[in-house]
PDB file of C-alpha atoms in Angstrom:
ATOM      1  CA  MET A   1     179.647 141.817  83.422  1.00 94.00           C
ATOM      2  CA  ALA A   2     177.404 143.445  81.983  1.00 96.00           C
ATOM      3  CA  VAL A   3     175.363 140.130  79.915  1.00 96.00           C
ATOM      4  CA  ASN A   4     175.679 138.149  83.270  1.00 95.00           C
ATOM      5  CA  LYS A   5     173.748 140.473  85.530  1.00 96.00           C
ATOM      6  CA  ALA A   6     170.653 141.270  82.547  1.00 96.00           C
ATOM      7  CA  ASN A   7     170.984 137.610  82.547  1.00 94.00           C
ATOM      8  CA  GLN A   8     171.038 136.634  86.440  1.00 94.00           C
ATOM      9  CA  SER A   9     168.373 138.968  86.726  1.00 96.00           C
ATOM     10  CA  ALA A  10     166.676 138.278  84.033  1.00 94.00           C
ATOM     11  CA  TYR A  11     166.709 134.345  84.878  1.00 92.00           C
ATOM     12  CA  THR A  12     166.098 135.882  89.520  1.00 93.00           C
ATOM     13  CA  GLY A  13     162.877 138.435  88.142  1.00 94.00           C
ATOM     14  CA  MET A  14     165.192 141.002  90.736  1.00 95.00           C
ATOM     15  CA  ARG A  15     168.220 142.968  90.707  1.00 97.00           C
ATOM     16  CA  THR A  16     171.801 141.238  90.720  1.00 96.00           C
ATOM     17  CA  ARG A  17     172.419 142.812  94.384  1.00 97.00           C
ATOM     18  CA  ILE A  18     169.373 141.451  95.584  1.00 95.00           C
ATOM     19  CA  THR A  19     169.884 137.943  94.416  1.00 94.00           C
ATOM     20  CA  ALA A  20     173.969 138.331  95.914  1.00 94.00           C
ATOM     21  CA  GLU A  21     171.905 139.178  99.370  1.00 94.00           C
ATOM     22  CA  VAL A  22     169.976 135.838  99.422  1.00 93.00           C
ATOM     23  CA  VAL A  23     172.285 133.785  98.114  1.00 92.00           C
ATOM     24  CA  LEU A  24     175.459 134.775 100.046  1.00 92.00           C
ATOM     25  CA  SER A  25     173.427 134.989 102.848  1.00 93.00           C
ATOM     26  CA  GLY A  26     172.402 131.020 102.575  1.00 91.00           C
ATOM     27  CA  LYS A  27     168.753 131.526 102.189  1.00 90.00           C
ATOM     28  CA  ARG A  28     168.297 130.329  98.392  1.00 87.00           C
ATOM     29  CA  THR A  29     171.465 128.123  96.240  1.00 87.00           C
ATOM     30  CA  LEU A  30     172.216 129.420  93.139  1.00 87.00           C
ATOM     31  CA  GLY A  31     170.608 125.993  91.792  1.00 86.00           C
ATOM     32  CA  LEU A  32     168.347 127.128  92.570  1.00 84.00           C
ATOM     33  CA  TYR A  33     167.941 130.159  90.191  1.00 85.00           C
ATOM     34  CA  GLY A  34     169.328 128.142  87.413  1.00 86.00           C
ATOM     35  CA  ILE A  35     172.428 130.715  87.680  1.00 88.00           C
ATOM     36  CA  ASP A  36     175.851 129.174  86.735  1.00 89.00           C
ATOM     37  CA  PRO A  37     178.039 129.615  89.651  1.00 90.00           C
ATOM     38  CA  GLU A  38     180.441 131.126  87.164  1.00 92.00           C
ATOM     39  CA  LYS A  39     178.718 133.678  85.838  1.00 92.00           C
ATOM     40  CA  PHE A  40     177.506 134.994  89.676  1.00 93.00           C
ATOM     41  CA  VAL A  41     177.831 137.593  90.129  1.00 94.00           C
ATOM     42  CA  PRO A  42     177.343 139.246  93.670  1.00 94.00           C
ATOM     43  CA  PHE A  43     177.203 142.814  93.207  1.00 94.00           C
ATOM     44  CA  ALA A  44     174.906 145.417  92.384  1.00 97.00           C
ATOM     45  CA  GLY A  45     174.211 146.066  88.883  1.00 97.00           C
ATOM     46  CA  GLY A  46     172.087 144.261  86.613  1.00 97.00           C
ATOM     47  CA  CYS A  47     167.590 144.980  86.924  1.00 98.00           C
ATOM     48  CA  PRO A  48     165.016 142.894  85.740  1.00 98.00           C
ATOM     49  CA  ILE A  49     162.508 143.891  83.458  1.00 97.00           C
ATOM     50  CA  TYR A  50     158.590 143.633  84.451  1.00 96.00           C
ATOM     51  CA  THR A  51     155.650 145.343  82.721  1.00 92.00           C
ATOM     52  CA  GLN A  52     153.391 147.559  84.231  1.00 88.00           C
ATOM     53  CA  GLU A  53     151.509 144.895  84.676  1.00 84.00           C
ATOM     54  CA  GLY A  54     153.237 143.453  86.691  1.00 87.00           C
ATOM     55  CA  VAL A  55     154.681 140.717  83.586  1.00 90.00           C
ATOM     56  CA  HIS A  56     158.476 139.501  84.150  1.00 93.00           C
ATOM     57  CA  ILE A  57     159.694 139.736  80.699  1.00 95.00           C
ATOM     58  CA  GLY A  58     163.572 139.877  81.298  1.00 96.00           C
ATOM     59  CA  GLY A  59     166.657 141.863  82.602  1.00 97.00           C
ATOM     60  CA  ALA A  60     169.102 144.581  81.761  1.00 98.00           C
ATOM     61  CA  GLY A  61     172.613 144.953  82.675  1.00 98.00           C
ATOM     62  CA  PHE A  62     175.461 147.916  83.344  1.00 97.00           C
ATOM     63  CA  SER A  63     179.011 147.316  83.649  1.00 96.00           C
ATOM     64  CA  GLN A  64     180.890 150.766  83.636  1.00 96.00           C
ATOM     65  CA  GLU A  65     180.771 152.625  86.827  1.00 96.00           C
ATOM     66  CA  THR A  66     180.663 151.530  90.477  1.00 97.00           C
ATOM     67  CA  ALA A  67     178.019 149.459  91.357  1.00 96.00           C
ATOM     68  CA  THR A  68     175.229 150.715  92.495  1.00 95.00           C
ATOM     69  CA  THR A  69     176.164 153.737  89.941  1.00 97.00           C
ATOM     70  CA  ASP A  70     175.700 150.810  87.192  1.00 98.00           C
ATOM     71  CA  GLU A  71     172.746 149.638  88.909  1.00 98.00           C
ATOM     72  CA  ARG A  72     171.134 153.167  88.369  1.00 98.00           C
ATOM     73  CA  ILE A  73     172.127 153.880  85.401  1.00 98.00           C
ATOM     74  CA  ILE A  74     170.289 150.681  84.411  1.00 98.00           C
ATOM     75  CA  ALA A  75     167.206 150.763  86.542  1.00 98.00           C
ATOM     76  CA  THR A  76     166.474 154.593  84.626  1.00 98.00           C
ATOM     77  CA  ALA A  77     167.227 153.767  81.180  1.00 98.00           C
ATOM     78  CA  ILE A  78     164.722 150.842  81.731  1.00 98.00           C
ATOM     79  CA  GLU A  79     161.936 152.814  83.506  1.00 97.00           C
ATOM     80  CA  ALA A  80     162.871 155.414  81.055  1.00 97.00           C
ATOM     81  CA  CYS A  81     160.819 153.076  78.550  1.00 96.00           C
ATOM     82  CA  GLY A  82     157.943 152.620  80.131  1.00 95.00           C
ATOM     83  CA  PHE A  83     158.835 149.518  82.260  1.00 96.00           C
ATOM     84  CA  LEU A  84     159.384 148.624  85.859  1.00 96.00           C
ATOM     85  CA  SER A  85     163.262 147.367  87.260  1.00 97.00           C
ATOM     86  CA  ASP A  86     161.547 145.628  90.104  1.00 95.00           C
ATOM     87  CA  ALA A  87     158.991 143.982  90.633  1.00 91.00           C
ATOM     88  CA  PRO A  88     155.438 145.840  91.558  1.00 86.00           C
ATOM     89  CA  LYS A  89     153.677 145.169  94.675  1.00 81.00           C
ATOM     90  CA  LYS A  90     150.939 141.951  93.577  1.00 73.00           C
ATOM     91  CA  GLU A  91     148.652 145.649  95.662  1.00 72.00           C
ATOM     92  CA  ASP A  92     149.422 147.857  93.489  1.00 68.00           C
ATOM     93  CA  ILE A  93     148.901 146.207  90.338  1.00 67.00           C
ATOM     94  CA  PRO A  94     144.533 146.446  89.784  1.00 68.00           C
ATOM     95  CA  LEU A  95     143.515 143.144  89.139  1.00 71.00           C
ATOM     96  CA  LYS A  96     141.365 143.719  86.045  1.00 72.00           C
ATOM     97  CA  LYS A  97     145.168 144.734  84.972  1.00 71.00           C
ATOM     98  CA  ILE A  98     146.634 141.219  86.217  1.00 71.00           C
ATOM     99  CA  GLN A  99     143.603 139.559  84.026  1.00 79.00           C
ATOM    100  CA  GLU A 100     144.723 141.210  81.084  1.00 81.00           C
ATOM    101  CA  ALA A 101     147.631 140.452  81.028  1.00 80.00           C
ATOM    102  CA  ALA A 102     146.536 136.381  81.908  1.00 81.00           C
ATOM    103  CA  LYS A 103     144.285 136.692  78.695  1.00 86.00           C
ATOM    104  CA  LYS A 104     147.716 137.628  77.070  1.00 86.00           C
ATOM    105  CA  VAL A 105     149.647 135.189  77.498  1.00 82.00           C
ATOM    106  CA  LYS A 106     147.408 132.740  77.370  1.00 87.00           C
ATOM    107  CA  LYS A 107     146.909 133.433  73.830  1.00 87.00           C
ATOM    108  CA  ARG A 108     149.900 133.898  72.999  1.00 85.00           C
ATOM    109  CA  MET A 109     150.173 130.881  74.301  1.00 84.00           C
ATOM    110  CA  ALA A 110     148.459 129.249  71.941  1.00 88.00           C
ATOM    111  CA  ASP A 111     148.945 130.579  69.599  1.00 89.00           C
ATOM    112  CA  ASN A 112     152.705 128.990  69.968  1.00 82.00           C
ATOM    113  CA  LYS A 113     151.264 125.649  69.680  1.00 69.00           C
TER     114      LYS A 113
END
């Protein structure tokens, strides 16, 4: 279950709780997120991982306690490692940091050609 939570957050860039709310309300479909319906997690416990610059780099999940506690544990673990467990608001990121992050991504892409 934790792996499915991690994958779902990695695909969507959102906590599994938020993705579930969006999908179950009919606002979006699983297909838009690339999530296999058999692996969809309709409750909390998965969080995306963002850098301080706002770059989405993956997801992590925890599944041992109640869904709410799972979410709190994994968010705390992500943040203890110096990352963000939610997408930062654009106004919270200085433009210079965004530009630096974009340069790093472009360089990595060029290096991988």
